[in-house]
């Protein structure tokens, strides 16, 4: 895997953020480049610059800043392609992606670059124990482990079979936990999916103990990982693993036992009264557990932006109004704020509705949401409905709370069985997280077939198109990768 040639260059994306700062200066600061091995840990400011560099790497437009979310959404049934532009995911939309796809390779490359940066940072921090205080060192270790876990989890969803199909026994990813500065260790076999999950959860458990309860501003509580961020991400990972009891245990740390459902620990996470507020500046509501900030100096980059793909400003993909799309589902009523405030009925380009969660205005500086409190609530609701001994009434109550936030007049019917409750929760996820990069992963984690609008076919788990093949960039440089 010939990706790592400069030990320092990819650690030193310096942004002028301090832990106590509440400004947005760090979004537009000039990068500090070409530092030597001897200087990257020689001051607290430079150590912090490396931490910010980890976030900068993760928010690349080819990873969490754009295409990762986009490709998850366009694989299934919610969107219709307008342009047939090969640069904007058309092959993935059609189900024709293959290991030579350079954009899929971009996920892999940027993902492993981010993982390697985290590995190098953790090693450097350990080798320089006096670089920062003990408390800050723990804080920074937790952030690096959180980013590594998020990245590994996202890659294993794309490039390996879902855990639920065989309890993680299938081939997963090369598990790289040491910093690489050359191609000497390219030869590395894939660990199993279960082993990758074990590492992800190990990182998140350790991160939870090391991260701070909170930061000094709403901006930092949204854009820097804290304890609740790690807990929330664990609910996502455990849900994908089918560990419903584990989801309930973790979610209960940050969700009250009864309504109104909110976090009474550390950061006071809660649903916003108006869902559209989550997607408007300053993007720092208490519903926003973790987001990637953007600025004119470091926007996602050409044709990577969520607003470019989904909003009326360009409309690469508009919403499917047919029977398979969520837009026409009865649970997504005409009076729902998520329809009236976060979609637009017509545009000058395509006479079909499109999403307005993201501005669609250059330079595309909307923050990219990664974890919202609404997700934690719906993760918990699904787990309560699915778990042996789970609380079905609580699942219904949480589902109702999320839905009625946006559509208070709606009344659920038919929630008289576990199957119907689970179905309603999964439908609610499609409504709530439309255009936020959840759809394909929500299908795959349950081992269900992909109803691909672009392919014009239902793609079952046995179909080679169900998961992405390992990119050629890896198979050509890593002889241990296998098939």
Coordinates of C-alpha atoms in Angstrom, one line a residue:
X1 CA 0.0 0.0 0.0
X2 CA 2.3 2.8 -1.2
X3 CA 0.7 5.8 0.4
X4 CA 3.0 6.9 3.1
X5 CA 6.2 8.6 2.1
X6 CA 6.5 11.7 4.4
X7 CA 6.3 11.3 8.1
X8 CA 5.8 15.0 8.8
X9 CA 4.0 16.5 5.9
X10 CA 0.7 14.8 6.7
X11 CA 0.9 15.5 10.4
X12 CA 1.2 19.2 10.2
X13 CA -2.0 20.7 8.8
X14 CA -1.9 23.4 11.4
X15 CA -5.1 25.3 12.3
X16 CA -5.1 28.0 14.8
X17 CA -7.6 26.4 17.2
X18 CA -7.1 26.2 20.9
X19 CA -9.1 24.1 23.3
X20 CA -10.6 27.1 25.0
X21 CA -11.3 29.1 21.8
X22 CA -14.8 29.8 20.7
X23 CA -13.9 31.5 17.4
X24 CA -13.8 30.1 13.9
X25 CA -10.3 31.2 13.2
X26 CA -9.1 27.6 12.9
X27 CA -11.3 27.2 9.8
X28 CA -9.4 29.6 7.7
X29 CA -5.8 29.6 9.2
X30 CA -2.9 29.2 6.8
X31 CA -1.4 25.7 7.1
X32 CA 2.0 25.3 8.7
X33 CA 4.1 23.1 6.4
X34 CA 7.5 21.3 6.3
X35 CA 8.2 20.9 10.0
X36 CA 11.0 18.5 10.9
X37 CA 10.8 15.5 13.2
X38 CA 12.5 17.5 15.9
X39 CA 9.9 20.2 16.0
X40 CA 6.4 18.7 15.5
X41 CA 6.2 17.9 19.3
X42 CA 8.2 20.8 20.6
X43 CA 5.3 23.0 21.7
X44 CA 1.7 22.6 22.8
X45 CA 0.6 24.7 19.8
X46 CA 2.2 22.3 17.3
X47 CA 0.9 19.3 19.0
X48 CA -2.6 20.8 18.8
X49 CA -2.0 21.6 15.1
X50 CA -1.5 17.9 14.5
X51 CA -4.8 17.1 16.2
X52 CA -6.5 19.5 14.0
X53 CA -4.7 18.0 11.1
X54 CA -6.4 14.7 11.9
X55 CA -9.8 16.3 11.6
X56 CA -8.7 18.0 8.4
X57 CA -7.7 14.7 6.9
X58 CA -11.0 13.1 7.8
X59 CA -13.1 15.9 6.4
X60 CA -11.6 15.6 3.0
X61 CA -14.2 15.8 0.2
X62 CA -13.3 12.2 -0.8
X63 CA -14.1 11.0 2.7
X64 CA -16.5 12.5 5.3
X65 CA -16.6 15.9 3.7
X66 CA -18.7 14.7 0.8
X67 CA -18.4 11.6 -1.3
X68 CA -18.7 9.0 1.5
X69 CA -22.1 10.3 2.4
X70 CA -23.2 10.8 -1.2
X71 CA -22.3 7.3 -2.4
X72 CA -24.2 5.8 0.5
X73 CA -27.3 7.7 -0.5
X74 CA -27.2 7.2 -4.3
X75 CA -26.8 3.4 -4.2
X76 CA -30.4 2.8 -3.2
X77 CA -33.8 4.1 -4.0
X78 CA -34.1 7.6 -2.7
X79 CA -32.4 9.6 -5.5
X80 CA -32.6 9.8 -9.3
X81 CA -29.6 10.8 -11.3
X82 CA -30.0 13.8 -13.7
X83 CA -26.7 14.3 -15.4
X84 CA -25.2 10.9 -16.1
X85 CA -21.9 12.5 -15.1
X86 CA -19.2 9.8 -14.5
X87 CA -17.4 12.2 -12.1
X88 CA -20.4 12.4 -9.8
X89 CA -21.0 8.8 -8.9
X90 CA -22.9 7.6 -11.9
X91 CA -21.3 4.2 -11.9
X92 CA -22.1 3.7 -8.2
X93 CA -25.6 4.8 -8.9
X94 CA -26.0 2.2 -11.6
X95 CA -24.3 -0.5 -9.6
X96 CA -21.5 -0.8 -12.1
X97 CA -18.6 0.2 -9.8
X98 CA -15.5 -1.9 -9.9
X99 CA -12.1 -2.0 -8.2
X100 CA -10.7 0.3 -10.9
X101 CA -13.0 3.1 -10.0
X102 CA -10.8 6.0 -9.0
X103 CA -13.4 7.7 -6.9
X104 CA -13.9 4.5 -4.8
X105 CA -10.1 4.3 -4.5
X106 CA -10.3 7.8 -3.2
X107 CA -12.3 6.6 -0.2
X108 CA -9.8 3.9 0.5
X109 CA -6.7 6.1 0.1
X110 CA -8.0 9.0 2.1
X111 CA -9.3 6.6 4.8
X112 CA -6.0 4.9 5.2
X113 CA -4.1 8.2 5.1
X114 CA -6.3 9.4 7.9
X115 CA -5.7 6.2 9.9
X116 CA -2.0 6.4 9.4
X117 CA -1.9 10.0 10.5
X118 CA -3.7 8.9 13.7
X119 CA -1.2 6.1 14.2
X120 CA 1.8 8.4 13.7
X121 CA 0.3 11.0 16.0
X122 CA -0.3 8.5 18.8
X123 CA 3.2 7.1 18.5
X124 CA 4.7 10.6 18.5
X125 CA 2.7 11.7 21.5
X126 CA 3.8 8.6 23.4
X127 CA 7.4 9.3 22.5
X128 CA 7.2 12.9 23.7
X129 CA 5.5 12.6 27.1
X130 CA 6.4 16.1 28.1
X131 CA 5.0 17.8 25.0
X132 CA 1.7 18.7 26.7
X133 CA 0.1 18.2 30.1
X134 CA -1.1 14.7 31.1
X135 CA -4.8 15.9 30.8
X136 CA -4.2 17.3 27.3
X137 CA -2.3 14.2 26.2
X138 CA -5.3 12.0 27.2
X139 CA -7.7 14.4 25.4
X140 CA -5.6 14.2 22.2
X141 CA -5.2 10.4 22.4
X142 CA -9.0 10.1 22.7
X143 CA -9.5 12.3 19.7
X144 CA -7.1 10.3 17.5
X145 CA -8.7 7.0 18.5
X146 CA -12.1 8.4 17.8
X147 CA -11.1 9.5 14.3
X148 CA -9.4 6.1 13.7
X149 CA -12.5 4.2 14.9
X150 CA -14.8 6.3 12.7
X151 CA -12.7 5.8 9.7
X152 CA -12.2 2.1 10.1
X153 CA -15.9 1.6 10.7
X154 CA -16.9 3.6 7.6
X155 CA -14.4 1.7 5.4
X156 CA -15.5 -1.7 6.7
X157 CA -19.1 -0.8 5.8
X158 CA -18.0 -0.1 2.2
X159 CA -15.5 -2.9 1.5
X160 CA -16.5 -5.9 3.5
X161 CA -19.6 -8.0 4.1
X162 CA -22.0 -6.9 6.8
X163 CA -21.2 -8.3 10.3
X164 CA -24.7 -9.6 10.6
X165 CA -24.4 -12.0 7.6
X166 CA -21.9 -14.4 9.3
X167 CA -21.1 -12.7 12.7
X168 CA -18.1 -11.1 11.2
X169 CA -16.3 -14.2 10.0
X170 CA -15.7 -12.9 6.5
X171 CA -12.7 -11.0 5.3
X172 CA -12.6 -7.4 6.5
X173 CA -9.8 -4.9 6.1
X174 CA -6.0 -4.8 6.6
X175 CA -5.8 -3.6 10.2
X176 CA -3.0 -1.1 10.3
X177 CA -2.3 0.1 13.8
X178 CA 1.3 1.3 13.4
X179 CA 2.5 4.4 11.7
X180 CA 4.0 3.8 8.3
X181 CA 6.6 6.0 6.7
X182 CA 7.6 3.7 3.8
X183 CA 6.2 0.8 1.8
X184 CA 8.1 -1.7 3.9
X185 CA 5.0 -3.1 5.6
X186 CA 2.7 -3.1 2.6
X187 CA 2.3 -6.9 2.8
X188 CA -0.6 -7.2 5.2
X189 CA -3.6 -9.6 5.0
X190 CA -7.1 -8.7 5.7
X191 CA -8.3 -9.1 9.3
X192 CA -11.8 -10.5 9.7
X193 CA -14.8 -8.2 10.0
X194 CA -15.1 -9.2 13.6
X195 CA -11.5 -8.3 14.3
X196 CA -12.0 -4.9 12.7
X197 CA -15.1 -4.3 14.9
X198 CA -13.2 -5.4 18.0
X199 CA -10.6 -2.8 17.2
X200 CA -13.1 -0.1 16.5
X201 CA -14.9 -0.7 19.8
X202 CA -11.6 -0.9 21.7
X203 CA -10.6 2.5 20.3
X204 CA -14.0 4.0 21.3
X205 CA -14.0 2.5 24.8
X206 CA -10.6 4.0 25.4
X207 CA -11.6 7.2 23.8
X208 CA -14.6 7.5 26.1
X209 CA -12.3 7.3 29.1
X210 CA -9.8 9.8 27.7
X211 CA -11.9 12.4 26.1
X212 CA -13.2 15.4 28.0
X213 CA -16.7 15.8 29.2
X214 CA -17.1 18.9 27.1
X215 CA -15.3 21.9 25.7
X216 CA -15.6 25.6 26.3
X217 CA -17.9 26.5 23.4
X218 CA -20.7 25.1 21.3
X219 CA -18.4 25.2 18.3
X220 CA -15.9 22.9 19.9
X221 CA -18.6 20.6 21.3
X222 CA -19.8 20.1 17.7
X223 CA -16.5 19.8 15.9
X224 CA -14.2 18.1 18.4
X225 CA -14.8 14.7 19.9
X226 CA -15.8 14.5 23.5
X227 CA -17.1 11.6 25.7
X228 CA -20.6 11.8 24.3
X229 CA -19.3 11.6 20.8
X230 CA -17.6 8.3 21.5
X231 CA -20.7 6.9 23.2
X232 CA -22.9 8.0 20.3
X233 CA -20.6 6.4 17.7
X234 CA -20.6 3.2 19.8
X235 CA -24.4 3.0 19.4
X236 CA -23.9 3.1 15.6
X237 CA -21.2 0.5 15.6
X238 CA -23.1 -1.9 18.0
X239 CA -26.3 -1.5 16.0
X240 CA -24.4 -2.5 12.8
X241 CA -23.1 -5.5 14.8
X242 CA -26.6 -6.5 15.8
X243 CA -25.6 -6.1 19.5
X244 CA -28.9 -4.5 20.5
X245 CA -28.3 -4.9 24.3
X246 CA -25.0 -3.1 23.8
X247 CA -26.8 -0.3 22.0
X248 CA -29.2 0.1 24.9
X249 CA -26.4 0.2 27.4
X250 CA -24.5 2.8 25.6
X251 CA -27.4 5.0 24.6
X252 CA -28.7 5.0 28.1
X253 CA -25.6 6.9 29.1
X254 CA -26.8 9.9 27.1
X255 CA -30.6 9.4 26.8
X256 CA -33.0 9.9 29.7
X257 CA -35.1 6.9 30.7
X258 CA -38.3 8.7 29.9
X259 CA -39.6 11.7 27.8
X260 CA -38.5 14.3 27.1
X261 CA -35.5 12.3 25.8
X262 CA -32.3 14.2 26.3
X263 CA -28.8 13.9 27.6
X264 CA -28.4 14.7 31.3
X265 CA -24.7 14.0 31.3
X266 CA -21.9 16.3 30.1
X267 CA -23.1 18.0 26.9
X268 CA -26.9 18.5 27.1
X269 CA -27.9 16.9 23.8
X270 CA -31.5 17.2 22.8
X271 CA -33.6 17.4 19.6
X272 CA -34.1 20.9 18.3
X273 CA -37.7 22.2 18.2
X274 CA -37.1 23.1 14.5
X275 CA -35.2 20.4 12.6
X276 CA -34.1 22.9 10.0
X277 CA -32.0 24.8 12.6
X278 CA -29.6 21.9 12.6
X279 CA -28.6 22.7 9.0
X280 CA -28.2 26.4 9.4
X281 CA -25.3 28.6 10.5
X282 CA -23.8 28.4 13.1
X283 CA -24.5 24.6 12.8
X284 CA -23.7 24.2 16.6
X285 CA -27.0 23.1 18.1
X286 CA -27.1 20.6 21.0
X287 CA -28.5 18.1 18.5
X288 CA -25.2 18.2 16.6
X289 CA -23.0 15.7 18.4
X290 CA -20.2 15.7 15.8
X291 CA -19.9 17.6 12.6
X292 CA -17.1 18.5 10.2
X293 CA -16.8 22.2 9.8
X294 CA -16.2 23.8 6.4
X295 CA -14.9 27.2 5.4
X296 CA -14.1 29.0 2.1
X297 CA -10.4 28.2 2.6
X298 CA -11.0 24.4 3.0
X299 CA -14.4 23.6 1.4
X300 CA -14.9 19.9 0.3
X301 CA -13.5 20.6 -3.2
X302 CA -14.9 20.4 -6.7
X303 CA -17.8 18.1 -7.2
X304 CA -17.5 16.7 -3.7
X305 CA -20.0 18.9 -2.0
X306 CA -23.3 17.7 -0.6
X307 CA -25.1 20.8 -1.7
X308 CA -23.8 20.5 -5.3
X309 CA -25.2 17.0 -5.6
X310 CA -28.6 17.3 -3.9
X311 CA -29.7 20.9 -3.7
X312 CA -31.5 23.0 -6.3
X313 CA -28.3 24.9 -7.0
X314 CA -27.0 22.1 -9.3
X315 CA -29.1 18.9 -8.8
X316 CA -26.9 16.1 -9.8
X317 CA -29.5 13.9 -8.1
X318 CA -33.1 14.8 -7.3
X319 CA -35.6 12.9 -5.1
X320 CA -37.4 9.8 -6.3
X321 CA -41.1 10.6 -6.1
X322 CA -42.1 7.1 -7.2
X323 CA -43.5 4.3 -5.1
X324 CA -40.0 3.1 -3.9
X325 CA -38.7 6.5 -2.7
X326 CA -39.3 7.8 0.8
X327 CA -40.6 11.1 -0.5
X328 CA -44.0 9.5 -1.3
X329 CA -44.2 7.3 1.7
X330 CA -47.3 8.0 3.8
X331 CA -45.2 8.4 6.9
X332 CA -43.5 11.4 5.2
X333 CA -46.6 13.6 5.1
X334 CA -47.1 16.8 3.2
X335 CA -47.1 18.8 6.5
X336 CA -43.8 17.3 7.8
X337 CA -41.2 20.1 8.4
X338 CA -38.6 17.8 6.9
X339 CA -40.5 18.0 3.6
X340 CA -41.8 21.6 3.8
X341 CA -38.5 23.1 5.1
X342 CA -35.8 20.8 3.9
X343 CA -36.9 20.0 0.3
X344 CA -38.0 22.2 -2.5
X345 CA -40.8 21.2 -4.8
X346 CA -39.4 22.4 -8.1
X347 CA -36.2 23.9 -9.6
X348 CA -35.2 25.6 -12.8
X349 CA -33.1 22.5 -13.7
X350 CA -35.2 19.5 -12.8
X351 CA -38.9 19.7 -12.2
X352 CA -38.7 17.3 -9.3
X353 CA -38.1 17.9 -5.5
X354 CA -34.6 18.1 -4.2
X355 CA -33.0 18.3 -0.7
X356 CA -32.2 21.7 0.7
X357 CA -30.4 20.5 3.9
X358 CA -27.2 21.9 2.3
X359 CA -27.1 25.3 0.7
X360 CA -26.0 24.4 -2.8
X361 CA -24.2 27.8 -2.9
X362 CA -20.5 28.0 -3.7
X363 CA -18.1 27.7 -1.8
X364 CA -20.2 25.1 0.0
X365 CA -19.3 25.9 3.5
X366 CA -22.1 24.1 5.3
X367 CA -20.9 21.9 8.2
X368 CA -21.2 18.2 7.3
X369 CA -23.2 16.4 10.1
X370 CA -21.8 13.1 11.1
X371 CA -23.6 12.2 14.3
X372 CA -26.9 13.8 15.4
X373 CA -28.8 13.2 18.6
X374 CA -31.7 12.1 16.4
X375 CA -29.6 9.2 15.3
X376 CA -28.8 8.1 18.9
X377 CA -32.5 8.2 19.7
X378 CA -33.5 6.1 16.6
X379 CA -30.6 3.7 17.3
X380 CA -31.9 3.2 20.8
X381 CA -35.5 2.8 19.5
X382 CA -34.5 0.1 17.1
X383 CA -32.5 -1.7 19.7
X384 CA -35.3 -1.6 22.2
X385 CA -37.6 -3.0 19.6
X386 CA -35.2 -5.7 18.5
X387 CA -33.5 -6.8 21.7
X388 CA -34.6 -9.8 23.6
X389 CA -36.3 -8.4 26.6
X390 CA -36.3 -4.9 25.1
X391 CA -38.9 -2.3 25.9
X392 CA -41.2 -2.0 22.9
X393 CA -43.2 0.8 24.5
X394 CA -40.1 2.8 24.9
X395 CA -39.2 2.2 21.3
X396 CA -42.6 3.5 20.2
X397 CA -42.3 6.5 22.5
X398 CA -38.9 7.5 21.2
X399 CA -40.0 7.0 17.6
X400 CA -43.0 9.2 18.2
X401 CA -40.8 11.9 19.8
X402 CA -38.5 12.1 16.8
X403 CA -41.3 12.1 14.3
X404 CA -43.6 14.6 16.1
X405 CA -40.7 17.0 16.4
X406 CA -41.3 17.6 12.7
X407 CA -44.9 16.6 12.2
X408 CA -46.8 17.0 15.4
X409 CA -50.2 16.2 13.9
X410 CA -49.1 12.8 12.6
X411 CA -50.6 9.7 14.4
X412 CA -48.9 6.3 14.0
X413 CA -51.2 3.4 13.5
X414 CA -50.6 -0.3 13.5
X415 CA -47.7 -0.4 16.0
X416 CA -49.1 -3.5 17.5
X417 CA -46.2 -5.9 16.8
X418 CA -42.4 -5.9 17.0
X419 CA -42.2 -6.2 13.2
X420 CA -44.4 -3.2 12.6
X421 CA -42.5 -1.1 15.1
X422 CA -39.2 -1.9 13.5
X423 CA -40.6 -1.2 10.1
X424 CA -41.8 2.2 11.3
X425 CA -38.4 3.0 12.9
X426 CA -36.5 2.1 9.7
X427 CA -38.9 4.2 7.7
X428 CA -38.3 7.1 10.1
X429 CA -34.5 6.8 9.5
X430 CA -35.1 7.2 5.8
X431 CA -37.0 10.4 6.4
X432 CA -34.8 11.8 9.1
X433 CA -31.5 11.2 7.5
X434 CA -32.3 11.8 3.9
X435 CA -29.2 13.1 2.1
X436 CA -27.0 12.6 5.2
X437 CA -25.3 9.4 4.0
X438 CA -27.2 6.7 5.9
X439 CA -29.3 4.8 3.4
X440 CA -27.0 2.1 1.9
X441 CA -25.4 1.3 5.3
X442 CA -28.8 1.0 6.9
X443 CA -29.7 -1.6 4.3
X444 CA -26.5 -3.5 4.5
X445 CA -26.1 -3.6 8.2
X446 CA -29.4 -5.6 8.4
X447 CA -28.4 -7.9 5.6
X448 CA -31.2 -6.7 3.4
X449 CA -31.2 -6.4 -0.4
X450 CA -30.5 -3.0 -2.0
X451 CA -33.4 -1.8 -4.1
X452 CA -31.2 0.1 -6.6
X453 CA -33.1 2.7 -8.6
X454 CA -30.0 3.4 -10.7
X455 CA -29.4 -0.3 -11.5
X456 CA -33.1 -1.0 -12.0
X457 CA -32.6 -4.1 -9.9
X458 CA -32.8 -5.5 -6.4
X459 CA -29.3 -6.4 -5.4
X460 CA -29.2 -9.2 -2.8
X461 CA -26.3 -9.9 -0.4
X462 CA -25.1 -12.7 -2.7
X463 CA -24.6 -10.3 -5.6
X464 CA -21.0 -9.1 -6.2
X465 CA -22.3 -5.6 -6.4
X466 CA -23.6 -5.7 -2.8
X467 CA -20.2 -4.4 -1.4
X468 CA -17.4 -2.6 -3.1
X469 CA -14.4 -4.6 -4.2
X470 CA -11.0 -3.8 -2.7
X471 CA -9.5 -1.0 -5.0
X472 CA -6.8 -1.9 -7.4
X473 CA -4.5 0.7 -5.7
X474 CA -4.4 -1.8 -2.8
X475 CA -4.3 -5.1 -4.5
X476 CA -1.5 -3.9 -6.8
X477 CA 0.7 -2.8 -3.9
X478 CA -0.3 -5.2 -1.1
X479 CA 0.5 -8.8 -2.0
X480 CA -1.1 -10.0 1.2
X481 CA -4.5 -8.5 0.6
X482 CA -6.1 -11.6 -1.1
X483 CA -9.5 -11.4 -2.7

